[in-house]
Coordinates of C-alpha atoms and ligand atoms in Angstrom, one line a residue:
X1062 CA -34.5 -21.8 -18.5
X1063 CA -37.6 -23.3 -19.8
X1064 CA -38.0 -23.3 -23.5
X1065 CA -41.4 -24.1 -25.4
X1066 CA -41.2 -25.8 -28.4
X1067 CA -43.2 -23.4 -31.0
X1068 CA -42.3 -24.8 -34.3
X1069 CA -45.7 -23.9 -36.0
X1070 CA -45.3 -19.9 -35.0
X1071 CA -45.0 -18.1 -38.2
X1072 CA -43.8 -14.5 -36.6
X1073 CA -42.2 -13.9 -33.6
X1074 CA -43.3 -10.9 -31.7
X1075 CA -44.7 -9.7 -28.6
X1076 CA -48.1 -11.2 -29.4
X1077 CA -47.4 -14.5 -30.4
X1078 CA -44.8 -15.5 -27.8
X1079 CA -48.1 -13.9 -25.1
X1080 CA -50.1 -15.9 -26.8
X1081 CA -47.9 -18.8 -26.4
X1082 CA -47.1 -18.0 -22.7
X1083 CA -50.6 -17.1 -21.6
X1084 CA -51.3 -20.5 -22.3
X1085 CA -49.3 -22.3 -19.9
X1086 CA -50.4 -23.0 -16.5
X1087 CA -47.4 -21.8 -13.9
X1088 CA -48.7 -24.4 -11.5
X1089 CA -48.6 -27.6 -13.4
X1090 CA -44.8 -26.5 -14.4
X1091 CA -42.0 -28.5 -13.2
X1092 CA -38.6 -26.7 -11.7
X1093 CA -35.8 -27.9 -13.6
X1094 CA -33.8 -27.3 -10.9
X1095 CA -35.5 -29.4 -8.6
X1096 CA -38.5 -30.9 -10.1
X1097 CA -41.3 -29.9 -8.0
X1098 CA -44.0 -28.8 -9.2
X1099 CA -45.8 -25.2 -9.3
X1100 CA -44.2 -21.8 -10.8
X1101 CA -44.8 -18.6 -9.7
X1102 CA -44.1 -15.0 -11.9
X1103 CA -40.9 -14.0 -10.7
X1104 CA -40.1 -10.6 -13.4
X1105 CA -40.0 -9.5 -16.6
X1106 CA -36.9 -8.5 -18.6
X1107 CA -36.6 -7.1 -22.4
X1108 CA -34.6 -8.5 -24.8
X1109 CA -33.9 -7.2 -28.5
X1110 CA -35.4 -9.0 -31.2
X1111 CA -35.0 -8.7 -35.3
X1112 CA -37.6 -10.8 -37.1
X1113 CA -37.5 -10.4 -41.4
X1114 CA -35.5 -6.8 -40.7
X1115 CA -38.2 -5.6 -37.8
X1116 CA -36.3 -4.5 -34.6
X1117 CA -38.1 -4.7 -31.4
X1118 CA -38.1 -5.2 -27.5
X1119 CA -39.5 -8.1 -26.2
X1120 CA -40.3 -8.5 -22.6
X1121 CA -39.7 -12.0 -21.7
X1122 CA -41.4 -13.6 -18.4
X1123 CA -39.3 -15.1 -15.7
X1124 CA -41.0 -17.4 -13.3
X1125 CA -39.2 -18.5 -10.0
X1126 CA -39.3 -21.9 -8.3
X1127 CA -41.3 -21.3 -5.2
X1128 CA -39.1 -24.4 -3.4
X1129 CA -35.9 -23.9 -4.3
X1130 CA -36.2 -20.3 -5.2
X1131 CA -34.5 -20.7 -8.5
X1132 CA -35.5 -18.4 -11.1
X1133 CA -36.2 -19.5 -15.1
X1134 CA -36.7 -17.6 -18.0
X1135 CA -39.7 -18.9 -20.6
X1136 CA -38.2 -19.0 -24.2
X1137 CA -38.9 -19.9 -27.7
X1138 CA -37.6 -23.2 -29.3
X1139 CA -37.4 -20.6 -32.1
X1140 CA -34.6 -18.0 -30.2
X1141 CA -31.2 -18.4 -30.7
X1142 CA -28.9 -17.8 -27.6
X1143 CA -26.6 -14.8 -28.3
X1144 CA -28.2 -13.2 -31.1
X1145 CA -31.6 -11.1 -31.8
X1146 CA -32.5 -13.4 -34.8
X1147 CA -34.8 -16.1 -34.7
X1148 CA -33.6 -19.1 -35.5
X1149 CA -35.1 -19.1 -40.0
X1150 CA -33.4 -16.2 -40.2
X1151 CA -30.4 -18.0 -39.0
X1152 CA -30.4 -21.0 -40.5
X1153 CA -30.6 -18.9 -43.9
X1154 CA -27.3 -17.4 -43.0
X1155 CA -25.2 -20.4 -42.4
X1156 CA -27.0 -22.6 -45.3
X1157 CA -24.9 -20.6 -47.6
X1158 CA -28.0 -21.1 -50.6
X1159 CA -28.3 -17.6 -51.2
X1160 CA -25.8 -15.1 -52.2
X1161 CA -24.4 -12.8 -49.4
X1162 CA -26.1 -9.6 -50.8
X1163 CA -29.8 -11.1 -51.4
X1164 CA -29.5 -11.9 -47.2
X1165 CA -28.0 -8.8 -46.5
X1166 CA -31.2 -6.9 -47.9
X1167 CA -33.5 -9.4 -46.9
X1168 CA -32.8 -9.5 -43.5
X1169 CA -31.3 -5.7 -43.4
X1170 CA -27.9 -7.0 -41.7
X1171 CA -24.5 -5.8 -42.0
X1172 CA -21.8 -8.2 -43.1
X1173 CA -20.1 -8.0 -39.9
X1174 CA -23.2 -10.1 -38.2
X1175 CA -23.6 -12.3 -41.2
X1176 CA -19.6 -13.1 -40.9
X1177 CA -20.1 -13.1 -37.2
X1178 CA -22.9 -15.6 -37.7
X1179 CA -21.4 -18.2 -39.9
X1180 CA -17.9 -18.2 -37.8
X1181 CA -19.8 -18.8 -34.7
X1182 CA -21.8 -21.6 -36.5
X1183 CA -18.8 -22.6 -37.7
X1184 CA -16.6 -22.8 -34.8
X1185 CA -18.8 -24.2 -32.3
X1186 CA -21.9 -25.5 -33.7
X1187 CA -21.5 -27.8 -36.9
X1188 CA -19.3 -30.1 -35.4
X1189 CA -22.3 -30.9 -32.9
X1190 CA -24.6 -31.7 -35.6
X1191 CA -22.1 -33.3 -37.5
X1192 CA -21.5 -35.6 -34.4
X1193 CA -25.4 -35.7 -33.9
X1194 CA -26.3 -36.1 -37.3
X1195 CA -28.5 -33.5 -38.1
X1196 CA -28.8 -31.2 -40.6
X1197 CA -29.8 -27.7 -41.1
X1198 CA -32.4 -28.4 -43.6
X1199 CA -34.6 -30.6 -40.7
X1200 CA -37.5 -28.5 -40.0
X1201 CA -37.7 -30.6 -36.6
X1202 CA -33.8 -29.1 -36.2
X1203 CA -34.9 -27.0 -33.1
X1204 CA -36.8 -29.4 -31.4
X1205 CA -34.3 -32.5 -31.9
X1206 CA -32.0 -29.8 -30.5
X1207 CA -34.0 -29.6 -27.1
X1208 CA -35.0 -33.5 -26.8
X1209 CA -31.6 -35.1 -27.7
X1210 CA -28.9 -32.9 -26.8
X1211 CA -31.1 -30.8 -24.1
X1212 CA -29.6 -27.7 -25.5
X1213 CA -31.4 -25.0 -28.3
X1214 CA -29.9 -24.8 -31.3
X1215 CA -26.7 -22.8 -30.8
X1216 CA -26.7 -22.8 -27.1
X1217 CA -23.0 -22.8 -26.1
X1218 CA -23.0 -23.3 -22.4
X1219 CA -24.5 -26.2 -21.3
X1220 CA -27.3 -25.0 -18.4
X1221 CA -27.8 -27.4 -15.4
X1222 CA -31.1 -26.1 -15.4
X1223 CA -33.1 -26.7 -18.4
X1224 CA -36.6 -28.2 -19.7
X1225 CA -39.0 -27.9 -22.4
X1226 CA -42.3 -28.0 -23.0
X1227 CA -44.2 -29.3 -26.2
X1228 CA -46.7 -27.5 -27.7
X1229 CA -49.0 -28.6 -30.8
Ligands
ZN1322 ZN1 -37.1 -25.7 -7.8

């Protein structure tokens, strides 16, 4: 996977991660498989997405590794792995601040994610930031994520192939 470090988007949807992904040139792209340089579109897949209690497919660009034939999706510093909530709406639930009702309606979630969310956090994520010494509140949280422990926030398995770009 390749994941572009977004922090300044305000919404995620369709538009803005086009926007985002329009803008990057495929051929100055480097495999992270192999390192060469020059991507070509591979596919497009849809995955579910629920910004501020919006559901909605978006179809996420896969570019392929015209060397090594390796394929790699483009993502979002601002997706979580697993889940369909970006990663504010996360960081909410697990910062505990609020009381479980006001997030429930807020974010139109059922306890069952919300308890799903905070075990998962709590089981295999806050020892790693704990270790790492960073905190929830860092607004640079995703993007520490990507450069120092070359995983995004919440990633559980650790992918071989993985690299990030930095957008302003
Ligand atoms: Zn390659």
């Amino acid at each position: 996977m390749i994941v572009i470090n977004c922090p300044s988007v305000k919404i995620v949807d369709q538009k803005s991660y086009d926007l985002i992904i329009d803008e990057i040139e495929l051929a100055t792209l480097r495999c992270p498989n192999c390192t060469s340089v020059g991507m070509h579109v591979h596919a497009y897949y849809e995955r579910s997405f629920i910004s501020f209690g919006l559901k909605m497919k978006m179809v996420i660009k896969r570019v392929v590794c015209p060397i090594c034939y390796k394929t790699h999706a483009l993502l979002l510093s601002v997706f979580v792995p697993y889940t369909r909530y970006d990663i504010k709406i996360y960081l909410k639930v697990i910062e505990r601040e609020e009381d479980i009702e006001s997030l429930l309606d807020l974010f139109e979630m059922s306890l069952d994610t919300l308890k799903r969310m905070r075990r998962n956090f709590k089981k295999r994520w806050s020892y790693v930031l704990e270790s790492e010494r960073l905190l929830i509140k860092d607004s640079a949280l995703s993007l520490k994520c990507i450069k120092d422990l070359k995983r995004q926030f919440m990633q559980i398995h650790r992918q071989d192939c993985f690299s990030y770009i930095l957008t302003t």
